JSON list of C-alpha atoms in Angstrom, two decimals:
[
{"chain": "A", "resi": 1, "resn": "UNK", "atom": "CA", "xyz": [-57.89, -50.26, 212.14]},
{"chain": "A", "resi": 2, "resn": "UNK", "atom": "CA", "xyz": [-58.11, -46.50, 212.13]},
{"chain": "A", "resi": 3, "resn": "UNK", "atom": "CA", "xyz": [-58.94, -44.76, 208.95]},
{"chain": "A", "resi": 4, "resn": "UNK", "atom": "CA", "xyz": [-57.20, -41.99, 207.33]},
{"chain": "A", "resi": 5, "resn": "UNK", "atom": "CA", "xyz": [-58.94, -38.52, 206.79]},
{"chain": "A", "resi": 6, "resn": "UNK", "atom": "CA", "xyz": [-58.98, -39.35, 202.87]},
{"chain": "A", "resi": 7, "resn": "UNK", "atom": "CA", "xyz": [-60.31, -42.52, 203.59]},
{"chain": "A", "resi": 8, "resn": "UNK", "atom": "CA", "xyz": [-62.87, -41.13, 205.97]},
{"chain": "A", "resi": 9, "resn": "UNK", "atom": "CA", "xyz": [-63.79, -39.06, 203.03]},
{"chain": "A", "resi": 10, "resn": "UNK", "atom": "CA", "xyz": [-63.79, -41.45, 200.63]},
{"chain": "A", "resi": 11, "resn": "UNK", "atom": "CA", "xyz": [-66.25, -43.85, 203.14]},
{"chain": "A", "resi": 12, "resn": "UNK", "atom": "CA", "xyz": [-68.79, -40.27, 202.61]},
{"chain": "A", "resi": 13, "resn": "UNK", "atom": "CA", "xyz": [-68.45, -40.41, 198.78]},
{"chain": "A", "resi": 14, "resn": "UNK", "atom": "CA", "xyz": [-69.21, -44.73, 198.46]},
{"chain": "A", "resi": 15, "resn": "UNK", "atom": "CA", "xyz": [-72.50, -43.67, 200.64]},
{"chain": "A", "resi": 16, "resn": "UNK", "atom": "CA", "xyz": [-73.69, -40.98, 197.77]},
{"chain": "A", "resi": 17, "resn": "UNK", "atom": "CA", "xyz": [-72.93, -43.27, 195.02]},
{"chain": "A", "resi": 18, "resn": "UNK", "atom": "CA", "xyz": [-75.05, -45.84, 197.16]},
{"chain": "A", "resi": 19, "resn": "UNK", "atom": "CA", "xyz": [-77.69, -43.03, 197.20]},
{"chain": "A", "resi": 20, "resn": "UNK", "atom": "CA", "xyz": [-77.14, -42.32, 193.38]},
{"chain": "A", "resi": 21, "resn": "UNK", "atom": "CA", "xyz": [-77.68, -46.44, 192.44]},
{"chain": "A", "resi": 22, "resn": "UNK", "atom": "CA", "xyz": [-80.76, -46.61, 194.61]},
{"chain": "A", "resi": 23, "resn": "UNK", "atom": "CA", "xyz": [-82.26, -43.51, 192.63]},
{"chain": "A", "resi": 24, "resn": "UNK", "atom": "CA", "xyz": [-81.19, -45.63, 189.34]},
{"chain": "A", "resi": 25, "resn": "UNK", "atom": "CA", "xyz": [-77.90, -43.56, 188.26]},
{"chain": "A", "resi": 26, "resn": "UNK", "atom": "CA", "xyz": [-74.40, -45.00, 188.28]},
{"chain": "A", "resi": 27, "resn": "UNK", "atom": "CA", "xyz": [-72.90, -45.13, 191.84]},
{"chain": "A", "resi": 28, "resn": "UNK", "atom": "CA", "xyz": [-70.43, -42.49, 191.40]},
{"chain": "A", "resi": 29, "resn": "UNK", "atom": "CA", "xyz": [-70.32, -40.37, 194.99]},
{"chain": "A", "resi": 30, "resn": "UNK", "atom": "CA", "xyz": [-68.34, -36.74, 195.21]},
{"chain": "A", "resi": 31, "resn": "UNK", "atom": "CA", "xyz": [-67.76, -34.20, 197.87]},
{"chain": "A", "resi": 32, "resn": "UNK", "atom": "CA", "xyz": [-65.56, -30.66, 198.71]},
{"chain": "A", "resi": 33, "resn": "UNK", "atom": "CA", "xyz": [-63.71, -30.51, 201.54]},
{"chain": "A", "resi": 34, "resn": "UNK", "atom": "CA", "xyz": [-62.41, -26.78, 202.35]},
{"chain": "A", "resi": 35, "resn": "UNK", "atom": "CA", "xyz": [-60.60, -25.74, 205.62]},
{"chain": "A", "resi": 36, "resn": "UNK", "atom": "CA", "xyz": [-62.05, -29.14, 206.74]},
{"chain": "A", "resi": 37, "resn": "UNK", "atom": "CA", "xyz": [-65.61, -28.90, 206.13]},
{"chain": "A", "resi": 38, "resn": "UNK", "atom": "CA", "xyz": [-67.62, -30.44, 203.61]},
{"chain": "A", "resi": 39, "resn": "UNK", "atom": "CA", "xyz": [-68.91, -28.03, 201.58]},
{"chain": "A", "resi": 40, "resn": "UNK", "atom": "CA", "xyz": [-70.65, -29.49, 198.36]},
{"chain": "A", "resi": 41, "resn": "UNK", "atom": "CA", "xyz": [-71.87, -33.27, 198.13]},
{"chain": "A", "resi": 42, "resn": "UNK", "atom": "CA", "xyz": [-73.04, -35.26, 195.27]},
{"chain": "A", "resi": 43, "resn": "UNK", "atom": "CA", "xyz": [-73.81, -38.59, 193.51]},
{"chain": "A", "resi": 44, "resn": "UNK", "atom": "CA", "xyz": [-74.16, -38.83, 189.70]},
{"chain": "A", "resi": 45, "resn": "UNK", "atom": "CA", "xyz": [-77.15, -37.61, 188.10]},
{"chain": "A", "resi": 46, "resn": "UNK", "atom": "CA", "xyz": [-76.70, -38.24, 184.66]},
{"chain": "A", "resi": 47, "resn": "UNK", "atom": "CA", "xyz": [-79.43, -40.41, 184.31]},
{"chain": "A", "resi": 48, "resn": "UNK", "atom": "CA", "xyz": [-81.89, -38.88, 186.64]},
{"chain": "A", "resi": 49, "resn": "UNK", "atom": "CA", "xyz": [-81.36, -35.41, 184.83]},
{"chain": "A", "resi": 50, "resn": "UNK", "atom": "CA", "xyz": [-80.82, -36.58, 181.83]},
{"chain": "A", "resi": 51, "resn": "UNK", "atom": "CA", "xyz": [-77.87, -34.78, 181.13]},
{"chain": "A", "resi": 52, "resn": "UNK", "atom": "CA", "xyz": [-74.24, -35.93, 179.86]},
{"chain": "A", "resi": 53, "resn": "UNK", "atom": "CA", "xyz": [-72.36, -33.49, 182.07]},
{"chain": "A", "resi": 54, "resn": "UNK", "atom": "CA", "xyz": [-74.21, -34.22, 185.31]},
{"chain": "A", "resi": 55, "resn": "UNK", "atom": "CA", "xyz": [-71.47, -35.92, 186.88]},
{"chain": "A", "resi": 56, "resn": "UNK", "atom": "CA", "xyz": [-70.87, -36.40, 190.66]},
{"chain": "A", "resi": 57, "resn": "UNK", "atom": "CA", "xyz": [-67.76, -34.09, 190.72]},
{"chain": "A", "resi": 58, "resn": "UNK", "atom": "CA", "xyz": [-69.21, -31.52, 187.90]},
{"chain": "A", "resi": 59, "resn": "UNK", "atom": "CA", "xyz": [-72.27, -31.14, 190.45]},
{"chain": "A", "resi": 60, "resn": "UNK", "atom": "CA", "xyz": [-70.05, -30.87, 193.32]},
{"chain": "A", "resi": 61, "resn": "UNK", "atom": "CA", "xyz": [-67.60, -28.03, 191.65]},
{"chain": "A", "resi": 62, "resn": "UNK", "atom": "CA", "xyz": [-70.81, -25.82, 190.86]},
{"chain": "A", "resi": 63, "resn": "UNK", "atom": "CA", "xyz": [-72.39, -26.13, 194.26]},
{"chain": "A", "resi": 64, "resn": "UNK", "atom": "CA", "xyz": [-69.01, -25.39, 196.34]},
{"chain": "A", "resi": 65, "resn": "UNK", "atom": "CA", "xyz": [-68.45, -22.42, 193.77]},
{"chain": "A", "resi": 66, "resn": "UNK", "atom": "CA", "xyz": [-71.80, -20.83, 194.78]},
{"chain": "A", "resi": 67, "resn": "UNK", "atom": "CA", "xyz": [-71.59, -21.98, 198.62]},
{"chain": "A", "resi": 68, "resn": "UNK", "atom": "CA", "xyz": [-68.00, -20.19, 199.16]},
{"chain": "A", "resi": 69, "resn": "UNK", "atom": "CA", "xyz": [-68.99, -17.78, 196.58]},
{"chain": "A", "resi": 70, "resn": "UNK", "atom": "CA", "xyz": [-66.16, -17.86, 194.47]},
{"chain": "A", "resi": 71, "resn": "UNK", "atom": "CA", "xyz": [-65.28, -19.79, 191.36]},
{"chain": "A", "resi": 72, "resn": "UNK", "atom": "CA", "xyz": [-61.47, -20.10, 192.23]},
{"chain": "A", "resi": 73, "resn": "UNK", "atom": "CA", "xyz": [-61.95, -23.18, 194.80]},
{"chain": "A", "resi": 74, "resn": "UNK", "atom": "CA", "xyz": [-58.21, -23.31, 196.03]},
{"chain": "A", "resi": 75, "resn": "UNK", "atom": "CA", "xyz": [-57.64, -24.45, 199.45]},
{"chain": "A", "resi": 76, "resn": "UNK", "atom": "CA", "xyz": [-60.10, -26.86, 198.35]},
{"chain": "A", "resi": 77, "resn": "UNK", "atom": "CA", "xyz": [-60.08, -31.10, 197.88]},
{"chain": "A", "resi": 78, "resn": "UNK", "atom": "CA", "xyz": [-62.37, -32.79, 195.51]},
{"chain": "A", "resi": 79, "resn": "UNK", "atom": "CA", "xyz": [-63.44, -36.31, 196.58]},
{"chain": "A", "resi": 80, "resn": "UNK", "atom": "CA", "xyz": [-64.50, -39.01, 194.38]},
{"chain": "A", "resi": 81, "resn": "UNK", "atom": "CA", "xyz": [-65.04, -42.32, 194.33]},
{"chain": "A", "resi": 82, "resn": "UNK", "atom": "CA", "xyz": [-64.29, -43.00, 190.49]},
{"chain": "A", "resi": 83, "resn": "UNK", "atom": "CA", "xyz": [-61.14, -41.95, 188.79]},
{"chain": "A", "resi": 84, "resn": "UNK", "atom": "CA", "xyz": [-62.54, -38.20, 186.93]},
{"chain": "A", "resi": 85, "resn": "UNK", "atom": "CA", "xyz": [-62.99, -38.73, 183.25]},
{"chain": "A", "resi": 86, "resn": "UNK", "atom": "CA", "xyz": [-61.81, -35.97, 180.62]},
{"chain": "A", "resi": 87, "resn": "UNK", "atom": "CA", "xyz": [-64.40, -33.27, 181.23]},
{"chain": "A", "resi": 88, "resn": "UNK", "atom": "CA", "xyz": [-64.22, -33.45, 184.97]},
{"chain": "A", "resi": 89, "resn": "UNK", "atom": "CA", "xyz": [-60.51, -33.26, 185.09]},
{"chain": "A", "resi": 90, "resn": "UNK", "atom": "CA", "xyz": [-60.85, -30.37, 182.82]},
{"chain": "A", "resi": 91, "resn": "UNK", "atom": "CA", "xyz": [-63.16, -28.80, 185.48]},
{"chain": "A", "resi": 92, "resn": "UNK", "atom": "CA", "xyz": [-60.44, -29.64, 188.53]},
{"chain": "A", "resi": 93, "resn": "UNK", "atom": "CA", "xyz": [-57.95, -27.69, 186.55]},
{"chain": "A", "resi": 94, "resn": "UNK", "atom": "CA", "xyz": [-60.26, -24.51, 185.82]},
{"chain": "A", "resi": 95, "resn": "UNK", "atom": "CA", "xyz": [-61.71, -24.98, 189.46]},
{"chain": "A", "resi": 96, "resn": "UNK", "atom": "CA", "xyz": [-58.13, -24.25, 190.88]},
{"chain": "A", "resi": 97, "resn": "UNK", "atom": "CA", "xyz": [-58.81, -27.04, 193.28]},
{"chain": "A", "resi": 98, "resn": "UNK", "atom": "CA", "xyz": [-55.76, -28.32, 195.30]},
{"chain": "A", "resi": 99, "resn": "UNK", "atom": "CA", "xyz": [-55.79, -31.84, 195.71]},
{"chain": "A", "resi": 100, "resn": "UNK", "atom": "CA", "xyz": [-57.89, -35.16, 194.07]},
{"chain": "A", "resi": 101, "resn": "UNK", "atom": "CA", "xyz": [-58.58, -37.87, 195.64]},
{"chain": "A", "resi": 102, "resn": "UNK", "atom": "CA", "xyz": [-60.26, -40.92, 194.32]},
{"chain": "A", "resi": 103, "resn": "UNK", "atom": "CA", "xyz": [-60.87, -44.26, 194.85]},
{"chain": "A", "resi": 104, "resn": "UNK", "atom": "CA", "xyz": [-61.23, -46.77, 192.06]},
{"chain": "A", "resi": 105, "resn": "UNK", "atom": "CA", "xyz": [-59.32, -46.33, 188.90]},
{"chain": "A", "resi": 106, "resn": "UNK", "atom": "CA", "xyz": [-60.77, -45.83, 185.60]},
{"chain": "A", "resi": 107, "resn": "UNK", "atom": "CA", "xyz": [-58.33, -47.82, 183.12]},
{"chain": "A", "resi": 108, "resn": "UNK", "atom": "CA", "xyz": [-61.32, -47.00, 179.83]},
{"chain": "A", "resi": 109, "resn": "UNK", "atom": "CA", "xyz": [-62.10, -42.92, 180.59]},
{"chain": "A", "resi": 110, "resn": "UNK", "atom": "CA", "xyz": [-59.92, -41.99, 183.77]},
{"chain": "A", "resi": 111, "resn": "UNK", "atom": "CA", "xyz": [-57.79, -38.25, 183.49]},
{"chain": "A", "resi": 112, "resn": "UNK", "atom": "CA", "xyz": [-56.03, -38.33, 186.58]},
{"chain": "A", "resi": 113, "resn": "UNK", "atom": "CA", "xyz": [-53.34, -41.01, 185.96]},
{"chain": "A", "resi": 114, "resn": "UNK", "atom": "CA", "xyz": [-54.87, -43.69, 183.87]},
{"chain": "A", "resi": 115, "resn": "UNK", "atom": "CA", "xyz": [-55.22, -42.35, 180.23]},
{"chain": "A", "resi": 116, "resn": "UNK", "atom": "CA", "xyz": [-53.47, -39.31, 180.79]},
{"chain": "A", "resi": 117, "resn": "UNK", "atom": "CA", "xyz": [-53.38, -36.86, 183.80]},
{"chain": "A", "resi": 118, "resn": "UNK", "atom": "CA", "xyz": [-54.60, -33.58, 182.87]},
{"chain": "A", "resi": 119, "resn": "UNK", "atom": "CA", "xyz": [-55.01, -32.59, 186.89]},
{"chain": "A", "resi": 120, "resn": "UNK", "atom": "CA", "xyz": [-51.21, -32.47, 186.92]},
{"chain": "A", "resi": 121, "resn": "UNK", "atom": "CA", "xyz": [-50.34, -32.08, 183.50]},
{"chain": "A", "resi": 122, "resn": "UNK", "atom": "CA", "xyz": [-47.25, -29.05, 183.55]},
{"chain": "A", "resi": 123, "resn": "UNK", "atom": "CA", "xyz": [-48.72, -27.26, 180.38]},
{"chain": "A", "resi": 124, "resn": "UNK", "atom": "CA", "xyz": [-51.65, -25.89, 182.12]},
{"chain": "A", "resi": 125, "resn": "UNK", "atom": "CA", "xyz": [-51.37, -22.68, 184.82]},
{"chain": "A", "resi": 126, "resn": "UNK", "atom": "CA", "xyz": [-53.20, -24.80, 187.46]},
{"chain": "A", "resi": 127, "resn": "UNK", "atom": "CA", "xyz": [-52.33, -28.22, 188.51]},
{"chain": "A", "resi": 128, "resn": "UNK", "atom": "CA", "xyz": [-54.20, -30.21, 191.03]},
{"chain": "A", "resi": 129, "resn": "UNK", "atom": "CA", "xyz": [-52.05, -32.87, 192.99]},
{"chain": "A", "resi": 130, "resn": "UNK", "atom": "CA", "xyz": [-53.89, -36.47, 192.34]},
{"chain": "A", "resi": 131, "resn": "UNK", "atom": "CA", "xyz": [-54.08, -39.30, 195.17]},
{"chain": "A", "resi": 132, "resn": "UNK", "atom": "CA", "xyz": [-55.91, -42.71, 193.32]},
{"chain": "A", "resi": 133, "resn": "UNK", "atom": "CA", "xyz": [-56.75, -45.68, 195.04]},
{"chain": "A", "resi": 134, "resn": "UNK", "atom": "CA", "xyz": [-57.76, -44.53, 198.30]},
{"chain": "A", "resi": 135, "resn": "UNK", "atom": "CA", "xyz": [-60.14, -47.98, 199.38]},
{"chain": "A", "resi": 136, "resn": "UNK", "atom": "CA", "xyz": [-59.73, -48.65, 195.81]},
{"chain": "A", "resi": 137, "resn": "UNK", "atom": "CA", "xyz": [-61.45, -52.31, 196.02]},
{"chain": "A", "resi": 138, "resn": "UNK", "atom": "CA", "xyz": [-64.65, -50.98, 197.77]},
{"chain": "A", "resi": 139, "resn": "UNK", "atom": "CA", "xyz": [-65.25, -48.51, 195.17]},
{"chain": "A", "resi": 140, "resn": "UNK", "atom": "CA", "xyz": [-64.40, -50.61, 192.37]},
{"chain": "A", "resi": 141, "resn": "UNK", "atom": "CA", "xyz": [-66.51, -53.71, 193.75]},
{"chain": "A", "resi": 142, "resn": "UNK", "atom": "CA", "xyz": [-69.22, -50.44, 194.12]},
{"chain": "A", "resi": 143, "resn": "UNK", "atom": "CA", "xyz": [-69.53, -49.80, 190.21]},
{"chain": "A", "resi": 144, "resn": "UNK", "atom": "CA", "xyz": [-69.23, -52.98, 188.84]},
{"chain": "A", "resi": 145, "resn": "UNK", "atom": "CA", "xyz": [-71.71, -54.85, 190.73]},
{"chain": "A", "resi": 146, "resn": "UNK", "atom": "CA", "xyz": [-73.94, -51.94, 189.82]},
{"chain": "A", "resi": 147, "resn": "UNK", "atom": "CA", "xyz": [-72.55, -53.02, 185.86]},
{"chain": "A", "resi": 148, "resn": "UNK", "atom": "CA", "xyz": [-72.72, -56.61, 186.87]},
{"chain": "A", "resi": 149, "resn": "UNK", "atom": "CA", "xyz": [-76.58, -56.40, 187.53]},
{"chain": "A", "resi": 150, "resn": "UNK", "atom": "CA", "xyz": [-77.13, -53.89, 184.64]},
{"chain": "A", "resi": 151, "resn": "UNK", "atom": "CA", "xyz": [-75.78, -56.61, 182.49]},
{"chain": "A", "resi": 152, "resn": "UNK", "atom": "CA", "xyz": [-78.51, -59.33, 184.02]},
{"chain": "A", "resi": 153, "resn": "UNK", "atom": "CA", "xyz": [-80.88, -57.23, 184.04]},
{"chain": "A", "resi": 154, "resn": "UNK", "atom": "CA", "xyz": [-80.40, -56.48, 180.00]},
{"chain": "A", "resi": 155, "resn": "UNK", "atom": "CA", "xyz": [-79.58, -60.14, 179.22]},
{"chain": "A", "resi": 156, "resn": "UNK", "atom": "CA", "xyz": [-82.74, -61.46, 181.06]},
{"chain": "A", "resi": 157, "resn": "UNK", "atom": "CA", "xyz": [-85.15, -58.51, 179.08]},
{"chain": "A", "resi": 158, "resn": "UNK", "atom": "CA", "xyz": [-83.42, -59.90, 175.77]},
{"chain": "A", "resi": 159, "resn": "UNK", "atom": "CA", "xyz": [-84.33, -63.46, 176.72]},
{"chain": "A", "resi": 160, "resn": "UNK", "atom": "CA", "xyz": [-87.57, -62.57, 177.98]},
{"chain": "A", "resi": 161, "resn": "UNK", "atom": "CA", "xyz": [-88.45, -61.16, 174.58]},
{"chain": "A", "resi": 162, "resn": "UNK", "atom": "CA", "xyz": [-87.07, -63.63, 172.47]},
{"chain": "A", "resi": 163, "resn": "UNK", "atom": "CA", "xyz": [-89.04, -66.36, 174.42]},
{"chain": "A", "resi": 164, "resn": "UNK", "atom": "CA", "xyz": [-92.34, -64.12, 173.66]},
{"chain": "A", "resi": 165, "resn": "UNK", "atom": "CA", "xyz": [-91.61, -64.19, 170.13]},
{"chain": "A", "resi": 166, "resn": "UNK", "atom": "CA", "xyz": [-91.53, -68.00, 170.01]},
{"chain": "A", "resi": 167, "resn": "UNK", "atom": "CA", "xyz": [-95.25, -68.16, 171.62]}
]
């Protein structure tokens, strides 16, 4: 079966989230596409930086910006394996990007259709058209077996402790 340019893209952004998990951050993968070149790429870095706005598409945004020199990035996609939360949707819209396009949805923080969808909302100047659930099960089985062994990881610390405190 022959994949579709967005999916080709999206295949790009589940590799950087790999890339992102392996350096211990959660495997959230990004990349610009203008005029059909990739431009910026990222993973999430929120946890290796230490810093709450470090998000794959945030990262991505900034480093197309400077590349093209410009901070008006139309003509431009954003690609993203998670559905962009509140803050990063708020960047698409000031970014002037063109299109989204994202893979798993994000039913507890998601801005681009599942809470609310500020990329298209009519009350701003700029709208961003949204595509979700481009190879939606690979990224979604991507972040939360990265949760999954977060979880058993925490569970078997907690039990590990407890059983030194019986000793």
């Amino acid at each position: 079966m022959k994949l579709t340019q967005d999916e080709k893209y999206i295949k790009k952004c589940i590799a950087l989230a790999d890339k992102a998990a392996k350096k211990g951050d959660i495997p959230v993968g990004a990349l610009v596409v203008c005029d059909g070149k990739i431009v910026a790429r990222s993973g999430n870095r929120r946890e290796i930086d230490f810093d709450p706005t470090a998000h794959a598409e945030i990262i991505v945004l900034r480093r197309a910006g400077k590349k093209l020199g410009r901070r008006n990035l139309s003509g431009c996609t954003l690609y993203v394996t998670l559905e962009p939360c509140v803050m990063c949707a708020g960047a698409i819209v000031n970014s002037r990007v063109d299109k989204v396009v994202f893979g798993a949805y994000d039913h507890r923080f998601g801005c681009c259709g599942s809470i609310m969808n500020l990329a298209e909302d009519k009350r701003f100047n700029h709208r961003a058209e949204v595509v979700g659930g481009v190879l939606m099960d690979e990224c979604a089985h991507q972040i939360s077996s990265f949760f999954r062994v977060v979880r058993e990881k925490k569970k078997s610390a907690t039990e590990s402790s407890l059983t030194e405190k019986e000793d």
